[in-house]
Coordinates of C-alpha atoms (C1' of nucleotides) in Angstrom, one line a residue:
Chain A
X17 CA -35.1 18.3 -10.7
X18 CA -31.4 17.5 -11.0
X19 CA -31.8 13.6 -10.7
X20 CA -28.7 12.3 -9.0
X21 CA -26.2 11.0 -11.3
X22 CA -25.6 6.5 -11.3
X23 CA -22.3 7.3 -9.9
X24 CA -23.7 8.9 -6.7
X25 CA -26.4 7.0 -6.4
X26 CA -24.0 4.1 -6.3
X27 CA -21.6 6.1 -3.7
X28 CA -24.6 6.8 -1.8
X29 CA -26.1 3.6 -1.6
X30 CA -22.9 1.8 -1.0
X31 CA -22.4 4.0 2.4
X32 CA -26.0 3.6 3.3
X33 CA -25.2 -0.6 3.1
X34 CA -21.8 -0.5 4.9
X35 CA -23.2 1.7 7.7
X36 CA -26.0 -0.8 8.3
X37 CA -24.4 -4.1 7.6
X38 CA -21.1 -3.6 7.3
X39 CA -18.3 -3.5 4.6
X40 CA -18.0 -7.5 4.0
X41 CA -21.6 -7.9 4.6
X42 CA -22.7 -6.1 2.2
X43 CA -22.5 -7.2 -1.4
X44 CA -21.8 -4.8 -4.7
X45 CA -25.0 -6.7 -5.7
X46 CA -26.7 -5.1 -2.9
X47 CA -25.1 -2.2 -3.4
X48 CA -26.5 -2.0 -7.2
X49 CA -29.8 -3.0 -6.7
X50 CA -30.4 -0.3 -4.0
X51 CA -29.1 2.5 -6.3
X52 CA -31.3 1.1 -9.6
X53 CA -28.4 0.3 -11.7
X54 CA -27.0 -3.6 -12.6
X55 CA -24.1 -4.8 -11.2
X56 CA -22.5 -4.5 -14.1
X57 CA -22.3 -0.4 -14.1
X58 CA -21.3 -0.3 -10.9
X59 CA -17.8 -2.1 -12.1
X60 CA -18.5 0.2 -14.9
X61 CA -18.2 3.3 -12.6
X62 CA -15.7 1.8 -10.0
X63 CA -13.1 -0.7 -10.4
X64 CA -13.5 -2.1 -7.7
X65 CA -15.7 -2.5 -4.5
X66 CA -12.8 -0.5 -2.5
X67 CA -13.0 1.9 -4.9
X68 CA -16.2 3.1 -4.7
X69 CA -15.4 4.0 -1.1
X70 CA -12.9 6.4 -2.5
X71 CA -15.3 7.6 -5.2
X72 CA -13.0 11.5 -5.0
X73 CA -9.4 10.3 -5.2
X74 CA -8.6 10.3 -9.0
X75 CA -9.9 14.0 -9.3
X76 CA -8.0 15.3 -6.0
X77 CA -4.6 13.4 -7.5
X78 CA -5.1 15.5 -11.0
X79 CA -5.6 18.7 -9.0
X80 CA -2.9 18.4 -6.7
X81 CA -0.8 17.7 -10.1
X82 CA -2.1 20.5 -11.5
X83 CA -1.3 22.5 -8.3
X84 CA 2.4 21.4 -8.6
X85 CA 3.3 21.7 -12.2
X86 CA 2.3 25.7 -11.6
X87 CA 5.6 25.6 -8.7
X88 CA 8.8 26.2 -9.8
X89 CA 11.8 25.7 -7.9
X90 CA 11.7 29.2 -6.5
X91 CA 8.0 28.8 -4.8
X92 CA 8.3 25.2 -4.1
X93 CA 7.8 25.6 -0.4
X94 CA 4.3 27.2 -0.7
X95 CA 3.4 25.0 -4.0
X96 CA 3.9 22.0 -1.9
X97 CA 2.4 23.0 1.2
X98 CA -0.9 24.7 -0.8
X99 CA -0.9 21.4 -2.7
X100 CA -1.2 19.4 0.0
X101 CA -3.5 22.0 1.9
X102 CA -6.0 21.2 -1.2
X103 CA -6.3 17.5 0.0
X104 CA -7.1 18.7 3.7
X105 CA -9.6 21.2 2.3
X106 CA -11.5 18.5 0.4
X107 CA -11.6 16.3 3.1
X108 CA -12.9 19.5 5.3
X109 CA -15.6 20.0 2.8
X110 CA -16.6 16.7 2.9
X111 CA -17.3 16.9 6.3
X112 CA -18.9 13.8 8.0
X113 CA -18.6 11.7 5.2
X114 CA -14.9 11.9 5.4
X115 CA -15.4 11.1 9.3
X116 CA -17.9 7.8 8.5
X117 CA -15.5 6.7 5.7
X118 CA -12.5 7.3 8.5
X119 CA -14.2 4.9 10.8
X120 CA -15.3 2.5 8.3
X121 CA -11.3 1.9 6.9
X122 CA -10.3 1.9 10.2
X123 CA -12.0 -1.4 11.0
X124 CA -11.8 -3.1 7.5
X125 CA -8.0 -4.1 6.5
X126 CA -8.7 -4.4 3.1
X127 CA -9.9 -0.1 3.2
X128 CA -6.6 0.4 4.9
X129 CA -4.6 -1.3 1.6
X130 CA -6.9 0.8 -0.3
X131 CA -6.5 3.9 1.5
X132 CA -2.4 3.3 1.3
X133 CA -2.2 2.9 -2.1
X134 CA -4.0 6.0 -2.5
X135 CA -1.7 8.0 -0.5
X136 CA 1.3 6.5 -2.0
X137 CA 0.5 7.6 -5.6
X138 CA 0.2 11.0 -4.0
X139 CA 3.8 10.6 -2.8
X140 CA 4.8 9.6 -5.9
X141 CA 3.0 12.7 -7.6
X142 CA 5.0 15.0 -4.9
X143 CA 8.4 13.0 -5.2
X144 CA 8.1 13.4 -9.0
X145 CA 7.4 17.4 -8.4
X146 CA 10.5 17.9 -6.4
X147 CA 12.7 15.5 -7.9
X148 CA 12.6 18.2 -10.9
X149 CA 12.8 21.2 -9.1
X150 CA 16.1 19.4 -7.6
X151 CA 17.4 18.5 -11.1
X152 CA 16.2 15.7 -11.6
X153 CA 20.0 13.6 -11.2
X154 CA 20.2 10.0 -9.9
X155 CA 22.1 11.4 -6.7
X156 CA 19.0 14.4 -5.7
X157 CA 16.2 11.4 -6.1
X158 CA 16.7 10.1 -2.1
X159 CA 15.9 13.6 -1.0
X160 CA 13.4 14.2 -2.9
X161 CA 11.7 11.2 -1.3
X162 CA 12.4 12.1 1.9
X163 CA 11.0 15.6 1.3
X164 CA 7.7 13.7 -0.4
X165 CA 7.1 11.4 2.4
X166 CA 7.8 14.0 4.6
X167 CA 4.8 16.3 3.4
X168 CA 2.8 13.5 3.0
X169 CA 3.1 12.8 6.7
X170 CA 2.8 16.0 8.2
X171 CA -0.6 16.3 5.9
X172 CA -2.0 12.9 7.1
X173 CA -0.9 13.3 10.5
X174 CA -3.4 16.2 11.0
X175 CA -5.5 15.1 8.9
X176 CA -6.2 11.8 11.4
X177 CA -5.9 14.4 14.2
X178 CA -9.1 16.0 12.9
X179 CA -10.8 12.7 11.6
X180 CA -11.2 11.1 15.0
X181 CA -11.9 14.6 16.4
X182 CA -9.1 16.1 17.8
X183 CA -9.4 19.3 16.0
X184 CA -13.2 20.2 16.3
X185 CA -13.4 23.1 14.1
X186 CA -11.9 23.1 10.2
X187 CA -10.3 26.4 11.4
X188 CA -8.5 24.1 13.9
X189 CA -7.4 21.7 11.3
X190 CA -6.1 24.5 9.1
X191 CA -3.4 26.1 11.5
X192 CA -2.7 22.4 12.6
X193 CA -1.5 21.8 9.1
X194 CA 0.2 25.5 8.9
X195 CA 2.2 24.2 12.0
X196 CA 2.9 20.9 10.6
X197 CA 4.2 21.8 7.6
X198 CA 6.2 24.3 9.2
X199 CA 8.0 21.5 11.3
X200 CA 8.4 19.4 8.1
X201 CA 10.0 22.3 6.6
X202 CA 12.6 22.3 9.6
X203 CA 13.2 19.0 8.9
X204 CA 14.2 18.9 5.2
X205 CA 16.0 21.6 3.0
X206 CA 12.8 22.1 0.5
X207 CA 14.1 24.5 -2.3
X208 CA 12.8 27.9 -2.8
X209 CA 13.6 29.1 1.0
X210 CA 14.5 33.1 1.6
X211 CA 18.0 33.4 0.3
X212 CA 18.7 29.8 -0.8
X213 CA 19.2 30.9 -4.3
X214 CA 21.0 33.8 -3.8
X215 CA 24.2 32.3 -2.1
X216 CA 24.8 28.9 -1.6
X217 CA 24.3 27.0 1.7
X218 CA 26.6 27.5 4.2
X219 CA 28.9 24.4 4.9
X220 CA 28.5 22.8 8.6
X221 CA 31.4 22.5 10.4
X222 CA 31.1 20.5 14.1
X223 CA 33.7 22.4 16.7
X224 CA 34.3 20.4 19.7
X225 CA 36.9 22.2 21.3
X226 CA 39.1 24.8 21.0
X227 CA 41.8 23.2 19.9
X228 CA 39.5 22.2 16.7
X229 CA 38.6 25.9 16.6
X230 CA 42.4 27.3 16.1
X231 CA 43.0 24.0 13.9
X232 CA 40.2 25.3 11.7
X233 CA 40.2 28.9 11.9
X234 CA 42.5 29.4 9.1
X235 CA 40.3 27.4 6.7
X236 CA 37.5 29.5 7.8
X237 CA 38.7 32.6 7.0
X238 CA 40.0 31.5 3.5
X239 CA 36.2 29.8 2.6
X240 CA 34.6 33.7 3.7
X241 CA 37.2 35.6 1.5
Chain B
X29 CA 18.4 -36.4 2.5
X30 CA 16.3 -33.3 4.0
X31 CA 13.5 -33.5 2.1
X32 CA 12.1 -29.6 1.6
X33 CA 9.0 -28.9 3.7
X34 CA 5.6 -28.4 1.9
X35 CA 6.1 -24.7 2.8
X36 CA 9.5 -24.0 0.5
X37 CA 8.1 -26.3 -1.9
X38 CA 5.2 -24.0 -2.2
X39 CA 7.1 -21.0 -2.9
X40 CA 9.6 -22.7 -4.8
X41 CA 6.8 -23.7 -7.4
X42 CA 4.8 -21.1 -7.0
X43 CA 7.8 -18.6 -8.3
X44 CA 8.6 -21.6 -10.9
X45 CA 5.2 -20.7 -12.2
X46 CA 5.0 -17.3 -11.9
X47 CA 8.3 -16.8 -14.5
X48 CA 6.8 -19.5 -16.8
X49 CA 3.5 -18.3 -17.4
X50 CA 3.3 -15.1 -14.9
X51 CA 1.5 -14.1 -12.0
X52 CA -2.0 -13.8 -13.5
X53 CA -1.9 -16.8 -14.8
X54 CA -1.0 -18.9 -12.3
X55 CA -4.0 -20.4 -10.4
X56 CA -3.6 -21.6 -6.3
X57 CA -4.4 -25.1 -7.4
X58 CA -1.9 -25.1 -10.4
X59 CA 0.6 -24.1 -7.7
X60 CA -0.5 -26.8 -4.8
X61 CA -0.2 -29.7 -7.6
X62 CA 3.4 -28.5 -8.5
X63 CA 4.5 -28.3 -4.9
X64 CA 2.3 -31.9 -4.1
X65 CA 0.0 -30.6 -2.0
X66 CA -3.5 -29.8 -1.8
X67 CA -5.0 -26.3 -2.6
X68 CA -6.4 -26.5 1.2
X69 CA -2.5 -26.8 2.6
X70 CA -1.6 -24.1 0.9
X71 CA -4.2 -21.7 2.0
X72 CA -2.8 -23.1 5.9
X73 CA 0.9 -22.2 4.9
X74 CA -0.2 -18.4 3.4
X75 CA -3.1 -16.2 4.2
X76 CA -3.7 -15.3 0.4
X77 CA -2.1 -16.1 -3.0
X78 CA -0.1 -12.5 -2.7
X79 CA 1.7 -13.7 0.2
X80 CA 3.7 -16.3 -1.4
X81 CA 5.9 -13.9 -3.2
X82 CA 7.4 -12.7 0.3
X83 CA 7.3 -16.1 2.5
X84 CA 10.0 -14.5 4.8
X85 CA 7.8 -11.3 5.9
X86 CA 6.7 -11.9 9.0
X87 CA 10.0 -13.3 10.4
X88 CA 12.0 -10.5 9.1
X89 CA 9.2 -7.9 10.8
X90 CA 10.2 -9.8 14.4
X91 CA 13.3 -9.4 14.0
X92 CA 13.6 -5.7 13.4
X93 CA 11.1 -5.8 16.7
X94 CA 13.4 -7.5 18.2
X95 CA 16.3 -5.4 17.4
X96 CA 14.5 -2.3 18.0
X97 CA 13.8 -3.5 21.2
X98 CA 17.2 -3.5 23.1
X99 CA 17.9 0.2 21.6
X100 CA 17.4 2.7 24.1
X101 CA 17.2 6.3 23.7
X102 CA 20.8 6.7 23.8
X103 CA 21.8 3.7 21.4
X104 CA 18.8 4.7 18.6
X105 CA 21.0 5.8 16.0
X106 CA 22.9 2.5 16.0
X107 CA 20.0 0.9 17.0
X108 CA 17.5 2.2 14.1
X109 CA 20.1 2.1 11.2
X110 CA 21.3 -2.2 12.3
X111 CA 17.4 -2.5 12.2
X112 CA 17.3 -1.1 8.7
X113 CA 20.3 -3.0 7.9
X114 CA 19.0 -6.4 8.9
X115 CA 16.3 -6.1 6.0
X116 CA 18.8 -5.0 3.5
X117 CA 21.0 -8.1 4.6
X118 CA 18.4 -10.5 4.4
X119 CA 17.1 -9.1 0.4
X120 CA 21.3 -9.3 -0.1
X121 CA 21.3 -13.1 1.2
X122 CA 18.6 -13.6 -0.8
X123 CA 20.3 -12.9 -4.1
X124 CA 18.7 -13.6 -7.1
X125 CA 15.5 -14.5 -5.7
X126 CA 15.1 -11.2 -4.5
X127 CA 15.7 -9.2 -8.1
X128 CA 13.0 -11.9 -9.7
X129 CA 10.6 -11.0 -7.2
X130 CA 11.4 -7.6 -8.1
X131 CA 10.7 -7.9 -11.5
X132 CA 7.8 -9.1 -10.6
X133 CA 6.4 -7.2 -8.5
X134 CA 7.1 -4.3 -10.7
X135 CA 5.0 -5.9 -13.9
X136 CA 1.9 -7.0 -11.0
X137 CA 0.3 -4.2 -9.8
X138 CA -1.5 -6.4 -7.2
X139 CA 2.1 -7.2 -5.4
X140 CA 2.9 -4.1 -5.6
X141 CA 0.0 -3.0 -3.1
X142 CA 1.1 -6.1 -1.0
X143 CA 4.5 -5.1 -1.0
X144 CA 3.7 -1.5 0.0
X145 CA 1.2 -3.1 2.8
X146 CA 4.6 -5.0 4.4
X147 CA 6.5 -1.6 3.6
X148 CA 4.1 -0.1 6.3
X149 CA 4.4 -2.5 9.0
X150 CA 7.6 -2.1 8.7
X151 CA 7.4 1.9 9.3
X152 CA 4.7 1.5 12.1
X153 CA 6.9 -1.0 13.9
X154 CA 9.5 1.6 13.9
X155 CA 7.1 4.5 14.9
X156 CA 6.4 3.1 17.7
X157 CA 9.8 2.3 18.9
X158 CA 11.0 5.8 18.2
X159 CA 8.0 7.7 19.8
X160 CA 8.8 6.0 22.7
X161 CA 12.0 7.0 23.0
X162 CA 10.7 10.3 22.5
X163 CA 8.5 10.1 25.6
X164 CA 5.4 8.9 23.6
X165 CA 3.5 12.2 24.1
X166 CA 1.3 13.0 21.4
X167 CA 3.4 16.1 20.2
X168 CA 5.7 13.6 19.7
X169 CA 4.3 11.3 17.2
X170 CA 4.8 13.6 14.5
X171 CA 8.0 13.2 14.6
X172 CA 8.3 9.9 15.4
X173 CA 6.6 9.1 12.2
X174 CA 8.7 11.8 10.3
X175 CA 12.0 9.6 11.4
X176 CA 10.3 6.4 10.6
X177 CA 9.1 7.5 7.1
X178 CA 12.8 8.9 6.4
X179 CA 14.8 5.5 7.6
X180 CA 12.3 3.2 5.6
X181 CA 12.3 5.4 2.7
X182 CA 16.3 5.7 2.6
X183 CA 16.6 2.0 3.3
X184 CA 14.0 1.5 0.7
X185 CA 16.1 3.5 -2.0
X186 CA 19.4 1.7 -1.3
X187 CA 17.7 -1.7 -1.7
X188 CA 15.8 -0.9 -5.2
X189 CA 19.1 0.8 -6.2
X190 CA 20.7 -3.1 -5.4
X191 CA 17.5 -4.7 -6.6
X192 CA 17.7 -2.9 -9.9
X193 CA 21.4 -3.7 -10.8
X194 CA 22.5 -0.2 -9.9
X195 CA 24.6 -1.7 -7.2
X196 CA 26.8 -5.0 -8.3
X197 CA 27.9 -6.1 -5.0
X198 CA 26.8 -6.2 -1.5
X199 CA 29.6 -4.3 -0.2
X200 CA 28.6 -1.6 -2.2
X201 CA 24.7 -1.7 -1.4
X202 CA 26.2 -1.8 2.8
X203 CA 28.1 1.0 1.8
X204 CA 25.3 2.7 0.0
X205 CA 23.2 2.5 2.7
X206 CA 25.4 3.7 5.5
X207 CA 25.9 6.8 3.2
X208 CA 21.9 6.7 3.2
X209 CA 21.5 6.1 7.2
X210 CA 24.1 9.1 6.9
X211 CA 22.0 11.4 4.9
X212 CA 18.7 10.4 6.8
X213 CA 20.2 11.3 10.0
X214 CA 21.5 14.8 8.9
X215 CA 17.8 15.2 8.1
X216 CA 16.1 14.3 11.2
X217 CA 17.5 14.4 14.7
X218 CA 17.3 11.8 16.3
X219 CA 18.2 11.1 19.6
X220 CA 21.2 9.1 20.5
X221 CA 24.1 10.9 18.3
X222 CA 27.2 11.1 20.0
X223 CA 27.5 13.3 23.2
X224 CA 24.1 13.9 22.6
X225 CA 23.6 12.7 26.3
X226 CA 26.6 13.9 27.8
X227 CA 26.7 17.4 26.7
X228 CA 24.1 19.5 25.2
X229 CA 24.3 19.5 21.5
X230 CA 25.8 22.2 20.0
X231 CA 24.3 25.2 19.1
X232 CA 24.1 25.6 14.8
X233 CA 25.9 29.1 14.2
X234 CA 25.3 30.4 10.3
X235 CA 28.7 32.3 9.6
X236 CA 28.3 34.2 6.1
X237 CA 31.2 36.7 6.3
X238 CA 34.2 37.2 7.6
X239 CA 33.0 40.3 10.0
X240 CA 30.3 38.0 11.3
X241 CA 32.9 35.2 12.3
X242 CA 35.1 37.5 14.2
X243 CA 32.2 39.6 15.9
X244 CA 31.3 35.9 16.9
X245 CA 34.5 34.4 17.7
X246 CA 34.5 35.5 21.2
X247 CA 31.6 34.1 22.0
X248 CA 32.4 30.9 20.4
X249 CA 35.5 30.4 22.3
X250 CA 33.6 31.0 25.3
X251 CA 31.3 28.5 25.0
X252 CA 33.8 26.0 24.4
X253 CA 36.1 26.7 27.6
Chain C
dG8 C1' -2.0 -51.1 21.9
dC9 C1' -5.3 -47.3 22.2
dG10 C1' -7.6 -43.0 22.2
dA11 C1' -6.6 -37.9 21.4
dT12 C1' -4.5 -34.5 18.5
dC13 C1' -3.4 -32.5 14.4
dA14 C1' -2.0 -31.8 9.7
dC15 C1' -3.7 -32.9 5.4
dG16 C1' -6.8 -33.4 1.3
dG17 C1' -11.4 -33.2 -0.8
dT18 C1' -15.9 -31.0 -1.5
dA19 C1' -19.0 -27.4 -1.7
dC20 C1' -20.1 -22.7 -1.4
dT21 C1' -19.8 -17.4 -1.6
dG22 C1' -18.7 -13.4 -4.0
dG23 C1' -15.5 -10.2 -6.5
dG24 C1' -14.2 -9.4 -11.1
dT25 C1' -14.2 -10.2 -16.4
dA26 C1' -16.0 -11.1 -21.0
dC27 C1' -19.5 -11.1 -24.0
dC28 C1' -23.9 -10.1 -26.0
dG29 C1' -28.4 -8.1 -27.1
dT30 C1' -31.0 -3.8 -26.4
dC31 C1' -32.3 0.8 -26.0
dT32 C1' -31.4 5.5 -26.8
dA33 C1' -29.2 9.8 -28.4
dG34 C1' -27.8 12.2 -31.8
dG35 C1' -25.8 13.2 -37.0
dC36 C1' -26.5 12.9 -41.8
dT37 C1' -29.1 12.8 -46.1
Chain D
dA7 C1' -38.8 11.6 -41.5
dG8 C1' -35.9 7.8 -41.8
dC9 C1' -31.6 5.6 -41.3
dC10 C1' -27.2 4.7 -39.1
dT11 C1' -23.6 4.7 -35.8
dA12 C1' -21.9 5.1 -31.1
dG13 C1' -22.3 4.5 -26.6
dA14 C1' -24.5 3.4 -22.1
dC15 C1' -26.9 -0.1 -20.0
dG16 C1' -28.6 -4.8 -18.1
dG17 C1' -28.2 -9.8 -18.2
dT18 C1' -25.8 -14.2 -18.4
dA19 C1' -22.1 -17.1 -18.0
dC20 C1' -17.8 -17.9 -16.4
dC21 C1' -13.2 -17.9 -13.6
dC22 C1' -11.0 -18.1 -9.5
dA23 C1' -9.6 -16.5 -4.7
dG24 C1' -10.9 -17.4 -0.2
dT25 C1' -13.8 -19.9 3.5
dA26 C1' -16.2 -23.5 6.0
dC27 C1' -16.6 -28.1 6.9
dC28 C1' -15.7 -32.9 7.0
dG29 C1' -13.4 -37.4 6.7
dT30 C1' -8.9 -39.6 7.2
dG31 C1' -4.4 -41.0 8.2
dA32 C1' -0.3 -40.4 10.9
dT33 C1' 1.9 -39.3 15.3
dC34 C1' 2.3 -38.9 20.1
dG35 C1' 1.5 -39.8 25.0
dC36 C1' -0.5 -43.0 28.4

DNA sequence: GCGATCACGGTACTGGGTACCGTCTAGGCT
DNA sequence: AGCCTAGACGGTACCCAGTACCGTGATCGC
């Protein structure tokens, strides 16, 4: 009868106990005695008491590395943006567990450290992505953090929206995400746009005034030749 | 003779310990006998055992506040990138106190997640200043938080750059940063930039030939009569 | 000089996390 | 079948961070 596995019988008692006691009230000895197991493989199965509330997070980092390492510099817009899209489809699936766990961080600090630390080893997973497709030289490393962070933010950012219920449908969330990523891509120069490899990026020059316009004009011309 | 107060000699033995026998190592009542006090005193002095390794956290989070808080939409730039700066200033006072508790931090995962915890305050605090100069709607927020992320995480790069040796002096870490603040602006627009208030900001023209330059040149000098 | 306040140190306790050990079970080999 | 190894499990003992509480001594205002 496809017993439950210890590991979700752990996961599933230890959101049964935080949702009727609490987080601190609630003890990983209580927690293994409701799901049958000893206290011991519960630290077997989870590092820690956070953990467990994150029971998903090591799988989703390996597929969003997996995701990634199939981008090259040429579709690195739509690799990011479908690699992030695959955590905001988990969370989707996971439906009203995601929103419980959402409300239970929100009022326990030591969740929030957890759920940071999570997030920032996805940055680094993205920031490592992009800092390759950039070159990988000392001087391209700042933008490619910018770039990470930037994702990362546009992903969470909707993601919240639709955790507290902003976005009702997972429809909703999706072209959220579609939009934000499209304003995260208007903020950095990802690689991989329409054109970018074909001829370089145009310089910027800032005109002021005429006068600036004839000064430059000649320059111009000679950079289009 | 200005005796030290029990708070600096807590942190003074507590990172005398730390490079003796390491972080791990070191128990809270090993570091209370050093510093003459008792284990009780130094639970007063600092919430946990993690923050003794960055006493002056809270003050320097009040004073970015603080600076944050005479900016005004026009004066953000400025105001954002001297906010920034007061961090860097007071890791570059610091001196070598700051690179051990680098190398520390980097060898203690734990300090690490604290670190990264203070790293966050730091970006909400600006968040919130920049989405109200924004107008604090919530189509805002995004990129509010986009602007935030980007001046921590360029800040953040100039200092580990200075932290790691990469950068010998402090005139070169200021002068690393302001390149940073540079690149970080031409990434996210901000308000405030020069003009911006006085006269629209200019309109981004992509010139790739020379027959689009002079079928635009009209046009151009039109708009700058 | 005298009571109130407060910082301090000491004690006792809870609970997360680790180390270790004995046991039971699931296979692989002869 | 019988043996043997490997691995998962539960139990016990321990360490130490963090909290609650209490008694005490110093400092200050009246």
């Amino acid at each position: 009868m496809a017993e439950p596995s210890a590991r979700e019988r752990i996961v599933d008692a230890a959101f049964e106990l935080f949702a009727e006691r609490g987080y601190d009230a609630t003890t990983v000895e209580d927690i293994a005695a409701r799901a049958g197991v000893g206290r011991t493989t519960f630290f077997r199965q989870f590092r820690s008491k956070e953990h467990v509330v994150f029971p998903d997070h090591e799988q989703l980092l390996t597929a969003i590395a997996a995701r990634l390492a199939t981008a090259t510099p040429r579709t690195a817009v739509v690799g990011v943006s479908e690699a992030a899209g695959l955590v905001l489809q988990h969370y989707l699936d996971e439906g009203e567990r995601a929103r419980r766990r959402y409300r239970l961080t929100r009022t326990v600090p030591a969740l929030q450290e957890r759920e940071r630390a999570g997030i920032r080893q996805y940055e680094r997973t993205f920031t490592r992505h992009i800092h390759g497709w950039l070159g990988g030289t000392p001087e391209s490393l700042l933008r490619a953090e910018l770039i990470a962070n930037a994702v990362v933010t546009g992903h969470n950012h909707v993601l919240r929206a639709w955790l507290r219920g902003h976005l009702a449908t997972a429809g909703e969330a999706r072209r959220a995400f579609r939009a934000a990523m499209a304003e995260v891509e208007s903020h950095v120069d990802l690689p991989g746009r329409e054109g970018a490899a074909a001829d370089p990026l145009p310089a910027v020059l800032v005109v002021r005034d005429a006068a600036d316009l004839d000064r430059l004009l000649p320059q111009i011309r000679d950079l289009l030749a």
